mmCIF file of C-alpha atoms and ligand atoms in Angstrom:
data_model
loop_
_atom_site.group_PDB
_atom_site.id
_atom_site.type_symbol
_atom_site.label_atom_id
_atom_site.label_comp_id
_atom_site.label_asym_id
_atom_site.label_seq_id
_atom_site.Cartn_x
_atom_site.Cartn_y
_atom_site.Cartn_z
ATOM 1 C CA UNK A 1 179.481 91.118 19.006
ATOM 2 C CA UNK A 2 178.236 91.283 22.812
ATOM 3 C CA UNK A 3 176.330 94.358 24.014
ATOM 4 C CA UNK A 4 178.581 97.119 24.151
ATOM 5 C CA UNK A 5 179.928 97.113 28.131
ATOM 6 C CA UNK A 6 179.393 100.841 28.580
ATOM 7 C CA UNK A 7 175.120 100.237 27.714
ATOM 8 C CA UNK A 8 175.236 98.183 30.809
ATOM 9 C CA UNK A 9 175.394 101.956 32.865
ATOM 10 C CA UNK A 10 173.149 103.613 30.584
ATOM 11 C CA UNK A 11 170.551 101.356 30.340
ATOM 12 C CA UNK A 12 167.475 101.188 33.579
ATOM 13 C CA UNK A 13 166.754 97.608 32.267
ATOM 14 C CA UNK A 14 167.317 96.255 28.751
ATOM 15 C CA UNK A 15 164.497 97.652 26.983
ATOM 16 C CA UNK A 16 164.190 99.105 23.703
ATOM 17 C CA UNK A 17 161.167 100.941 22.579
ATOM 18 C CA UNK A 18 160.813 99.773 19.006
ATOM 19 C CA UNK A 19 160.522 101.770 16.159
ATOM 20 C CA UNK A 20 156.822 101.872 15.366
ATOM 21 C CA UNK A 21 154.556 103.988 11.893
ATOM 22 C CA UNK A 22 152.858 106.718 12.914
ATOM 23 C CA UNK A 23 153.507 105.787 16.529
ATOM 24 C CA UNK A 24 157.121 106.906 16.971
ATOM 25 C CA UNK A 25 158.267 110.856 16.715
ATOM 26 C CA UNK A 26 160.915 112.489 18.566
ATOM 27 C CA UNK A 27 159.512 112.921 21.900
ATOM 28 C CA UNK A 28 158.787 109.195 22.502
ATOM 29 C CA UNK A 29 162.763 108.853 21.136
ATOM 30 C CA UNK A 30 163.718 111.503 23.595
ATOM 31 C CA UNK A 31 161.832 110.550 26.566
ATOM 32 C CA UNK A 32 162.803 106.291 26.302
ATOM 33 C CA UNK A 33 166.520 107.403 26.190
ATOM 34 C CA UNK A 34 166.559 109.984 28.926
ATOM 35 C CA UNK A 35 164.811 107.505 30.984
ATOM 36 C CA UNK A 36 167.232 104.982 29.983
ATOM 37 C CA UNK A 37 165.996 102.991 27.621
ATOM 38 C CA UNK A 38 166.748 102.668 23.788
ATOM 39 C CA UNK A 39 164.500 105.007 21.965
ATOM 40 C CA UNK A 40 163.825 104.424 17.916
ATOM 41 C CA UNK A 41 161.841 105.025 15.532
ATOM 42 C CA UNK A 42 161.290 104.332 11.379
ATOM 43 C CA UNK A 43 163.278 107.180 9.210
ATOM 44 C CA UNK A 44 159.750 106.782 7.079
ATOM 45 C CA UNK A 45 157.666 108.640 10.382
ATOM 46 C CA UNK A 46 159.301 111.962 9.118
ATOM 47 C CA UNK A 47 157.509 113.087 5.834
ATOM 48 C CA UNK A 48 161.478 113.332 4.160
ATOM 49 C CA UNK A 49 164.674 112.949 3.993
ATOM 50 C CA UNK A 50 164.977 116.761 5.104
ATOM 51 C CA UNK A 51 162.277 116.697 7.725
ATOM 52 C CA UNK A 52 164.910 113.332 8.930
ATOM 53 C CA UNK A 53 167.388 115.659 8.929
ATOM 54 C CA UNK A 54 165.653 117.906 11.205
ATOM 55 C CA UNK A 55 164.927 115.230 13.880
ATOM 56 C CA UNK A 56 167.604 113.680 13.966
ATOM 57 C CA UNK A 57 169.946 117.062 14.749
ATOM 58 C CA UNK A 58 166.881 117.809 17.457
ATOM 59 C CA UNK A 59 167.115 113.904 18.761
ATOM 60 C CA UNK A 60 170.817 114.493 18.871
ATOM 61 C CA UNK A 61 170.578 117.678 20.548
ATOM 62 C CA UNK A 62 168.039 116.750 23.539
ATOM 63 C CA UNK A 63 169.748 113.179 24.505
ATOM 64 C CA UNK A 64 173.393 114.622 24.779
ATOM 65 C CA UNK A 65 174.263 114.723 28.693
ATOM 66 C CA UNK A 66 173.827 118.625 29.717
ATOM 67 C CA UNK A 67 173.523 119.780 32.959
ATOM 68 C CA UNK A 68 169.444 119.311 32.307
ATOM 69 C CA UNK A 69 170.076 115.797 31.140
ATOM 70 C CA UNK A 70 172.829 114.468 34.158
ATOM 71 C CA UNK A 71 171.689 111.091 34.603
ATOM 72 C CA UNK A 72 172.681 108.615 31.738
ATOM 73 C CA UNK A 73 171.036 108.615 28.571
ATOM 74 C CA UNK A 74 170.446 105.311 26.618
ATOM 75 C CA UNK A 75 171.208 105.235 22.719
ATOM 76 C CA UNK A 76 168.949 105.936 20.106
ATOM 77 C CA UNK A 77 168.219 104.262 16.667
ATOM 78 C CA UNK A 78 166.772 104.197 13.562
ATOM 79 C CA UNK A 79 164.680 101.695 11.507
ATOM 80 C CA UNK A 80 165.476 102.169 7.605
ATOM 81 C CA UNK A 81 163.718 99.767 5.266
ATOM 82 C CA UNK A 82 165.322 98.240 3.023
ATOM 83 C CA UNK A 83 163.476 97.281 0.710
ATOM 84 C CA UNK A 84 163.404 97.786 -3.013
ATOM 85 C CA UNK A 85 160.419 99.994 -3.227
ATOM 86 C CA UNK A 86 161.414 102.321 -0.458
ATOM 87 C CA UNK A 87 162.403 105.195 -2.416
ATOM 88 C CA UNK A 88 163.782 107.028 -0.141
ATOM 89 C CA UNK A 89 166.468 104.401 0.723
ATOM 90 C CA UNK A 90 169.331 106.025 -0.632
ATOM 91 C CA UNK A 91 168.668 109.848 1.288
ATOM 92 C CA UNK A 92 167.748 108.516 4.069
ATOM 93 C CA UNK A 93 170.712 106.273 4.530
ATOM 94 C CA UNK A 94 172.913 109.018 3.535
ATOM 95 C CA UNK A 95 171.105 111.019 6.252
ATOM 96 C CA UNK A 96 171.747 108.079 9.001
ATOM 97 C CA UNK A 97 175.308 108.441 7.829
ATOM 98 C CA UNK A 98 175.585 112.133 8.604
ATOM 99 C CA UNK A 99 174.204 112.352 11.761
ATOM 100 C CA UNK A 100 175.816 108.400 13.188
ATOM 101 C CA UNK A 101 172.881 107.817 15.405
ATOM 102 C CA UNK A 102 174.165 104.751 17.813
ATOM 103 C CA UNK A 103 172.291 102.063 15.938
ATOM 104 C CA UNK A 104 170.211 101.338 12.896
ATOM 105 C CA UNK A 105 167.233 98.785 12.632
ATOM 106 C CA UNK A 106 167.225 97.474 8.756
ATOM 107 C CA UNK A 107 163.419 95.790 8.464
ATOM 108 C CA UNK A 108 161.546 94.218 5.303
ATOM 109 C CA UNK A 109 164.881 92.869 3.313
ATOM 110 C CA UNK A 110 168.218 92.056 3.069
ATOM 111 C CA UNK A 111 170.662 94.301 5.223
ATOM 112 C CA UNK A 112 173.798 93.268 2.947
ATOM 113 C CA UNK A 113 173.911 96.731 0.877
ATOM 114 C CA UNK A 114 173.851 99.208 3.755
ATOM 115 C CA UNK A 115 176.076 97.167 6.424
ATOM 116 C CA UNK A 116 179.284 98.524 5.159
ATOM 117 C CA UNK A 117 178.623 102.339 5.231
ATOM 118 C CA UNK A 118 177.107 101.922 7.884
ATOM 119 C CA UNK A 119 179.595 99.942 10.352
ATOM 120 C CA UNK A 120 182.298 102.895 8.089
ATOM 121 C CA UNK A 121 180.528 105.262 10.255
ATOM 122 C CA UNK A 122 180.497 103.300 13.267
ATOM 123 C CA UNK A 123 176.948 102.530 13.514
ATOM 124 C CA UNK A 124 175.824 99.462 14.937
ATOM 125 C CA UNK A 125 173.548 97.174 12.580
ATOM 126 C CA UNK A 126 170.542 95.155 13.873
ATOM 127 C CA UNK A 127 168.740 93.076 11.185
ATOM 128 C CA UNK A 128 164.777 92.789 11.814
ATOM 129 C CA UNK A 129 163.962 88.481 10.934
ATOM 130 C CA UNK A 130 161.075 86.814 11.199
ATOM 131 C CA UNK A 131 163.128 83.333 10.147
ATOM 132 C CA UNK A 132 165.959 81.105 10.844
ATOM 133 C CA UNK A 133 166.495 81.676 6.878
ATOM 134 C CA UNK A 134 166.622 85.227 7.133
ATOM 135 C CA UNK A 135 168.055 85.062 10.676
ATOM 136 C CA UNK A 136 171.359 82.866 9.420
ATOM 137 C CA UNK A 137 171.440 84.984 5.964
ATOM 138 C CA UNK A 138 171.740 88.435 7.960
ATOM 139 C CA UNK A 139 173.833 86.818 10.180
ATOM 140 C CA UNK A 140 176.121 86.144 6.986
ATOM 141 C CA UNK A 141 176.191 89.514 5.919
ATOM 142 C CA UNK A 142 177.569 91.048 8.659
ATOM 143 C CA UNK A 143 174.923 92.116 11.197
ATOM 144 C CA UNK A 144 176.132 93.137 14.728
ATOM 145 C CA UNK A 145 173.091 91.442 16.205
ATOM 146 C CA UNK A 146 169.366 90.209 15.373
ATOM 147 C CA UNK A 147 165.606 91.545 16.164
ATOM 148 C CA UNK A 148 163.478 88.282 16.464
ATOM 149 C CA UNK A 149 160.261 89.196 15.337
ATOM 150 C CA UNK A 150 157.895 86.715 17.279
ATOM 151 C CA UNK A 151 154.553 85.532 17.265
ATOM 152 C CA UNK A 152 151.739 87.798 18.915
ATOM 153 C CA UNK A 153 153.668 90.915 17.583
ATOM 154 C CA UNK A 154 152.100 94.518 16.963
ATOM 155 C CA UNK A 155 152.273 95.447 13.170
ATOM 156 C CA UNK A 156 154.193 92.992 10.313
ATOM 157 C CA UNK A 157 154.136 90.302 12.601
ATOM 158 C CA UNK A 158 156.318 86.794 13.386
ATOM 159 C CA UNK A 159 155.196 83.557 13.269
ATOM 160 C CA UNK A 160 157.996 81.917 15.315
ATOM 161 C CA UNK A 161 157.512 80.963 19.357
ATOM 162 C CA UNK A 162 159.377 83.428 21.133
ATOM 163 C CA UNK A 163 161.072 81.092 23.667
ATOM 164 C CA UNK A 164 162.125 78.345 20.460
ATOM 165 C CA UNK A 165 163.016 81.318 18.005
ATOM 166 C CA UNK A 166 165.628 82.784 20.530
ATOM 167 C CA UNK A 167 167.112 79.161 21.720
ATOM 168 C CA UNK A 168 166.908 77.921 18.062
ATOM 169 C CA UNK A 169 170.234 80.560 17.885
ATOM 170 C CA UNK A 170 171.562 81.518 21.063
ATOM 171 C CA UNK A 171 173.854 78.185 21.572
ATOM 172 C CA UNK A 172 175.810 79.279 18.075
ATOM 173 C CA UNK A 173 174.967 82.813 17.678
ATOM 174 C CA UNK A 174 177.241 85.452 20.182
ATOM 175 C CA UNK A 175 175.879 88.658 18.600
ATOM 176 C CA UNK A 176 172.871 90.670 20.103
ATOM 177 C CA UNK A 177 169.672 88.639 20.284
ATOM 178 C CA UNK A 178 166.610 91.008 20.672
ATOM 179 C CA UNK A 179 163.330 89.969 21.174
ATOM 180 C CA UNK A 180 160.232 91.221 19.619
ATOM 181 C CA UNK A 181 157.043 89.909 20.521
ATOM 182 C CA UNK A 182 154.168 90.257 22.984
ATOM 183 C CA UNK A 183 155.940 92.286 25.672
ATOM 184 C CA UNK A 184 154.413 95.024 27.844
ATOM 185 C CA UNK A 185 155.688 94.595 31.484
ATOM 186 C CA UNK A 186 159.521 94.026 33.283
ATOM 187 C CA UNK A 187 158.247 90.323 33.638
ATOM 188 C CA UNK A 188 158.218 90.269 30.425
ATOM 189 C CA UNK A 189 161.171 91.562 29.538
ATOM 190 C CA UNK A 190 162.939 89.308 32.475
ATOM 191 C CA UNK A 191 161.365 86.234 30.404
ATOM 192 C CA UNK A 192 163.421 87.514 27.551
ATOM 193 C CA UNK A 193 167.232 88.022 29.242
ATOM 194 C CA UNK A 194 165.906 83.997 30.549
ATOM 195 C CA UNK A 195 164.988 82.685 27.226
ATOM 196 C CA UNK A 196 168.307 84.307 26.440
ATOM 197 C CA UNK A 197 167.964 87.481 24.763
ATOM 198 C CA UNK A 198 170.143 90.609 25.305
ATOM 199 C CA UNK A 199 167.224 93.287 25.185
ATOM 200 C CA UNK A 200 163.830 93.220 24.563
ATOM 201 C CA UNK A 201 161.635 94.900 22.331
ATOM 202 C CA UNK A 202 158.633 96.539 22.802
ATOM 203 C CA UNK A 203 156.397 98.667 20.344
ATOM 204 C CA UNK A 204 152.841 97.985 21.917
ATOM 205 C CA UNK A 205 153.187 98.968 25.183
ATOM 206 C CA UNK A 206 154.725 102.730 24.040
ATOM 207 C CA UNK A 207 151.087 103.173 21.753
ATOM 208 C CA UNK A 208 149.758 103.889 25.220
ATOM 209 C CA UNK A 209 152.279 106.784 25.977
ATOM 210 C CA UNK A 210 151.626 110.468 26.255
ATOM 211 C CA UNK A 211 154.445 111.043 24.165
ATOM 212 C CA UNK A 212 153.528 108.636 21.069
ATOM 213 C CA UNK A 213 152.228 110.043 18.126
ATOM 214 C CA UNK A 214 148.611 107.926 17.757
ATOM 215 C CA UNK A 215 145.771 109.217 18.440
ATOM 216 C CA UNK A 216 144.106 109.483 21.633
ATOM 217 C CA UNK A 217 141.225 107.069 20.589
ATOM 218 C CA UNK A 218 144.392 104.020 19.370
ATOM 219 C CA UNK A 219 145.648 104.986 22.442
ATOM 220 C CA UNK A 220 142.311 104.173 24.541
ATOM 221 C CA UNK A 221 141.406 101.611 22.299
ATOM 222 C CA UNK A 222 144.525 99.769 22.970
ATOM 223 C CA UNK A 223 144.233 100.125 26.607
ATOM 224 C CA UNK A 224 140.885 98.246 26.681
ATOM 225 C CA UNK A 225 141.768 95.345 23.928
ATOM 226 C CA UNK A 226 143.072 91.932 25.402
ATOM 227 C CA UNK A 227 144.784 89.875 22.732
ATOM 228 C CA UNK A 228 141.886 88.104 22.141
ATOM 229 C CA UNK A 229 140.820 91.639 20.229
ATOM 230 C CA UNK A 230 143.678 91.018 18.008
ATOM 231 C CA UNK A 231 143.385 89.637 14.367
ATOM 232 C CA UNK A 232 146.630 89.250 11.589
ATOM 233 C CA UNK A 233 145.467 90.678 8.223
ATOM 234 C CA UNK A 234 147.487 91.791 5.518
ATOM 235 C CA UNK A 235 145.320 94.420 4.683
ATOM 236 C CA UNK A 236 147.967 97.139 5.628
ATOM 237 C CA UNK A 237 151.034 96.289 4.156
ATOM 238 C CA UNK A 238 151.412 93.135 2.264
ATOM 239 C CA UNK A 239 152.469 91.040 4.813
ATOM 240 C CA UNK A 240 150.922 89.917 7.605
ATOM 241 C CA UNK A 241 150.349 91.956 10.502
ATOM 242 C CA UNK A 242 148.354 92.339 13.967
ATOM 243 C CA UNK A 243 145.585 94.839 14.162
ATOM 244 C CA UNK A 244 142.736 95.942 16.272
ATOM 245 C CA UNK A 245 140.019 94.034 15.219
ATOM 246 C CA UNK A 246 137.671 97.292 15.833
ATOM 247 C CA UNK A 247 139.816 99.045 13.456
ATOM 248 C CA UNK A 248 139.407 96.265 10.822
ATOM 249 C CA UNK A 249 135.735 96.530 11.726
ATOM 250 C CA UNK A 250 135.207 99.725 11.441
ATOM 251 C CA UNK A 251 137.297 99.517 7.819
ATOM 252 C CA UNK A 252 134.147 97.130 6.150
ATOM 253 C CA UNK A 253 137.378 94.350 6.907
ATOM 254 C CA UNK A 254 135.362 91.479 8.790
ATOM 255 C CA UNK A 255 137.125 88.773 8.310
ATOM 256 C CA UNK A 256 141.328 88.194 8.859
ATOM 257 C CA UNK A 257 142.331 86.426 5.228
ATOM 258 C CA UNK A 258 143.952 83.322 5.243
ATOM 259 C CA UNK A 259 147.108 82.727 6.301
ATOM 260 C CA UNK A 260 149.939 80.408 5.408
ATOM 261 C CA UNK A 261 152.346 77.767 6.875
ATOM 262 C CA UNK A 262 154.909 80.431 7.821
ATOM 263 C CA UNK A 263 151.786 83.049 9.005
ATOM 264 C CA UNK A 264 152.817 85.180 5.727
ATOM 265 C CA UNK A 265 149.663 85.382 2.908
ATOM 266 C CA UNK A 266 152.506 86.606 0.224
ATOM 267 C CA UNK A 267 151.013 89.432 -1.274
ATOM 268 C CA UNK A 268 154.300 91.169 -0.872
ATOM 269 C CA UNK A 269 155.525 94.194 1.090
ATOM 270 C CA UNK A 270 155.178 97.410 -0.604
ATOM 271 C CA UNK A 271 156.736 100.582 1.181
ATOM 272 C CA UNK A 272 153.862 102.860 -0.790
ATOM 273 C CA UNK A 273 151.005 100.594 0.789
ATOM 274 C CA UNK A 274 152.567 100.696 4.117
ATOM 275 C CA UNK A 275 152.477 104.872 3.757
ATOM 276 C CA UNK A 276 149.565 105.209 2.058
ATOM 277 C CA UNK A 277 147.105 103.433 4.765
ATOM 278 C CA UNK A 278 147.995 106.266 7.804
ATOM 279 C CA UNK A 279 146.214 105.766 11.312
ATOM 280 C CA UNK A 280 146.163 102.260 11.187
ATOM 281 C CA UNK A 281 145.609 100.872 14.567
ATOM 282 C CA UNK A 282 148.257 98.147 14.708
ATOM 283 C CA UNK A 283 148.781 96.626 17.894
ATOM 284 C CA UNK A 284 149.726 93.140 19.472
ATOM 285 C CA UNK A 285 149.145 90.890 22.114
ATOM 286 C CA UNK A 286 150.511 92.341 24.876
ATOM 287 C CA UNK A 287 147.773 94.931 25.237
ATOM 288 C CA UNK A 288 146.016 92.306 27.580
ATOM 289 C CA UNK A 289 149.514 93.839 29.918
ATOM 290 C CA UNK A 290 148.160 97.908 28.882
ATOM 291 C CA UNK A 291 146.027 99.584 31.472
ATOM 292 C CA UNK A 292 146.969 103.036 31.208
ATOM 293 C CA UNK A 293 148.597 105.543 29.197
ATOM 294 C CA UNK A 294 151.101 106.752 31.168
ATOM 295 C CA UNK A 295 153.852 109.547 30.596
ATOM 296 C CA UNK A 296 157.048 107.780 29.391
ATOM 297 C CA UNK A 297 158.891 109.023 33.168
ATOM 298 C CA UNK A 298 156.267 106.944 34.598
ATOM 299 C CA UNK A 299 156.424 103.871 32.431
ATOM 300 C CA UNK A 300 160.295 103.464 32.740
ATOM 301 C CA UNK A 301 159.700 103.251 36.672
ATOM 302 C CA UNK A 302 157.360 100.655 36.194
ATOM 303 C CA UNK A 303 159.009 98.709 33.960
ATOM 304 C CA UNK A 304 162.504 98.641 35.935
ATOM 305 C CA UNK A 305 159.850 98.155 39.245
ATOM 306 C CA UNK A 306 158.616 94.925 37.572
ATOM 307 C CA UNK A 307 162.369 93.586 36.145
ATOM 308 C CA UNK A 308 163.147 94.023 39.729
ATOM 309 C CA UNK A 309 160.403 92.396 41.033
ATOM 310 C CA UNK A 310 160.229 89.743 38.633
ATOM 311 C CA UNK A 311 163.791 88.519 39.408
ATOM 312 C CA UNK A 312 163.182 88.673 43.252
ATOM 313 C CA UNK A 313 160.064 86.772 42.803
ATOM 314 C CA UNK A 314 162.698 84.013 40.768
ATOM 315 C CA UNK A 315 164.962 84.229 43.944
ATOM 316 C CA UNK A 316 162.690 83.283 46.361
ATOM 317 C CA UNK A 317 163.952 80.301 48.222
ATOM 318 C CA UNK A 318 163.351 77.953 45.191
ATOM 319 C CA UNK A 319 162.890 74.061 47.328
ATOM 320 C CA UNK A 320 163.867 71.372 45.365
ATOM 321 C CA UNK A 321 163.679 73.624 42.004
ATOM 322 C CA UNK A 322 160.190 74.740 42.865
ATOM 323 C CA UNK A 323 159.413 78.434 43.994
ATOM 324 C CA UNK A 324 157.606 78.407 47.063
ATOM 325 C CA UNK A 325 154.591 80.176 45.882
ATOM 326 C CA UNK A 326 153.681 77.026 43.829
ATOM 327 C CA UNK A 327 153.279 74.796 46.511
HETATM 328 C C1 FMN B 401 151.802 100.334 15.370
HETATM 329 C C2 FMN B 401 153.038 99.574 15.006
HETATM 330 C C3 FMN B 401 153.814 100.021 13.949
HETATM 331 C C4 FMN B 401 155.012 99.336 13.636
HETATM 332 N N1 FMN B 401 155.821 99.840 12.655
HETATM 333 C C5 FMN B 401 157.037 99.278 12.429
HETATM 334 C C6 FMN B 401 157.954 99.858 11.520
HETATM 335 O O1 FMN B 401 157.697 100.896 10.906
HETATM 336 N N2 FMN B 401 159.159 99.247 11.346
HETATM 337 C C7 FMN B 401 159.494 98.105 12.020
HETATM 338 O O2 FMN B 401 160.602 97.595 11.841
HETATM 339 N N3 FMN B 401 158.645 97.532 12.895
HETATM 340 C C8 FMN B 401 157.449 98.113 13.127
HETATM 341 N N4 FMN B 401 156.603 97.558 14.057
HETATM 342 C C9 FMN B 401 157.047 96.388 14.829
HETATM 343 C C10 FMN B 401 157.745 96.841 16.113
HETATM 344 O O3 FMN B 401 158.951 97.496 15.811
HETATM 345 C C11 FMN B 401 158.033 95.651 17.042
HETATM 346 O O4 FMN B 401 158.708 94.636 16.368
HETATM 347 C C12 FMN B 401 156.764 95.057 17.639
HETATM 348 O O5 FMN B 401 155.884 96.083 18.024
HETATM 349 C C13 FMN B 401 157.101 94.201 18.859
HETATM 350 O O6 FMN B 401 155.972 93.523 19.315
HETATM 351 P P1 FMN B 401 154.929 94.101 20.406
HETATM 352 O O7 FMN B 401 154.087 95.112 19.649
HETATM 353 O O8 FMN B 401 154.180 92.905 20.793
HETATM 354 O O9 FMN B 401 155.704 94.743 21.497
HETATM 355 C C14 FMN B 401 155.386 98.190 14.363
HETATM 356 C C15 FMN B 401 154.578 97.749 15.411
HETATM 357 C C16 FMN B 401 153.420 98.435 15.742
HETATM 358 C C17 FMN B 401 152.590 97.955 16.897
#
């Protein structure tokens, strides 16, 4: 399946802000689709399935198109884990159900078990991968399209190379391709749509936002890292993922462990390890691309500014396949 036509209006560029712990809450949700790009965030950021509930009906609410709200509003989505030792799986995908947001984002495990209800009640499935394995396996299950988790992403992190892990299946594969990975700026994002993606993915870059729900010392301290502040530990969940080194540091955690061939240590994911290690300052490389914490408004202008910028720059009178500016 292509991207729905009809996004194509309600979309400023093809952006989604990704669903992020302790980062995403309603308001970021709210203010990425009213500024026209897809808002999500993990069903696991609400304390329960009831407190889900509750946001969802308010998400629902303060994204349909009012009189307040004229311009077109981009969809919304959910991440649900699917993992065995998320114990809320079961109300929480009963909750998605209910309410139908647009799409759902199925991370850490096979999406085979929920893709049925879920397409029942129209809801378009994306399957989070970090692997061709996993890629061709959700793929065979039914998925409507694919997150590719890259290398140099915030939190649980990808090994792959973004530019190889989207080619690797774009040729065979005619379902959404998002990339996740190391994105912060419309250039970015531009280098994704080339590379062949139909959206990009961003969690990062909305840290810094007045409407995210870390702290404003994450916020700050991701505005003055550069990637090279980054280490992978999997310290937080299991598996590995990108930190602040400072917050490592300031955690008596010193060294990132070892990694394997596929960047994964193999401890295993556990949902209850994930929860139970709040304020974790996760973060990936593209905070070298963070210089401010802006207001969400504000950040959705710059973005589309620098898509639109990015692909005039391309334009420019290429000479024999070279851009002028190179020679
Ligand atoms: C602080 C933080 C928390 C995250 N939490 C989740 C999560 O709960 N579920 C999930 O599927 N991905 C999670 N991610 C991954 C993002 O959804 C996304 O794949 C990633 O941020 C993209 O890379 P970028 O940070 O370089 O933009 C998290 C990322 C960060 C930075």
């Amino acid at each position: 399946m292509a991207l729905p036509q009809a996004w194509h209006q309600r979309l400023r560029l093809p952006a989604v802000a990704a669903p992020m712990t302790d980062v995403s809450g309603p308001d970021l949700v709210i203010a990425a689709a009213v500024h026209g790009i897809i808002g999500t965030f993990p069903t696991h950021n609400a304390k329960s399935t009831d407190e889900l509930d509750a946001w969802l009906s308010h998400i629902a609410a303060a994204t349909k198109r009012t009189d307040s709200v004229s311009s077109p509003v981009a969809p919304v989505g959910a991440n649900l884990v699917v993992h065995r030792s998320n114990a809320r799986l079961s109300g929480d995908l009963d909750c998605l159900l209910r309410h139908r947001p647009e799409i759902v984002i199925t991370s850490v495990g096979s999406p085979a078990a929920v893709i049925g209800p879920l397409h029942d009640a129209g809801i378009l499935v994306l399957a989070d991968v970090a692997s061709l394995r996993h890629a061709y396996k959700a793929i065979e299950s039914g998925v409507d399209g694919l997150v590719l988790l890259s290398a140099g992403a915030g939190g649980q992190t990808g090994w792959a190379n973004p530019v190889s892990f989207v080619r690797a299946l774009r040729n065979d594969y005619d379902g959404i391709l998002v990339l996740a990975g190391g994105i912060s700026d419309g250039h970015g994002v531009l280098a994704a749509r080339a590379a062949g993606a139909d959206l990009a993915y961003l969690g990062t870059r909305f840290i810094a936002t007045t409407e995210s729900l870390a702290s404003a010392e994450y916020r700050q301290a991701v505005v003055e890292a550069t990637l090279d502040d980054i280490v992978s530990s999997v310290q937080v969940s299991g598996l590995s993922a990108n930190v602040l080194r400072s917050w490592l540091e300031a955690h008596g955690v010193t060294q990132a462990p070892p990694t394997g061939l596929d960047g994964n240590t193999h401890t295993g994911f556990a949902q209850d390890r994930l929860l139970a290690q709040p304020n974790v300052w996760a973060a990936g490389h593209s905070v070298s691309g963070i210089d401010a914490v802006l207001d969400i408004s504000v950040l959705a202008e710059r973005l589309a500014h620098e898509y639109q910028q990015a692909q005039d720059l391309l334009l420019q009178a290429p000479v024999n396949g070279i851009s002028r500016r190179w020679r």
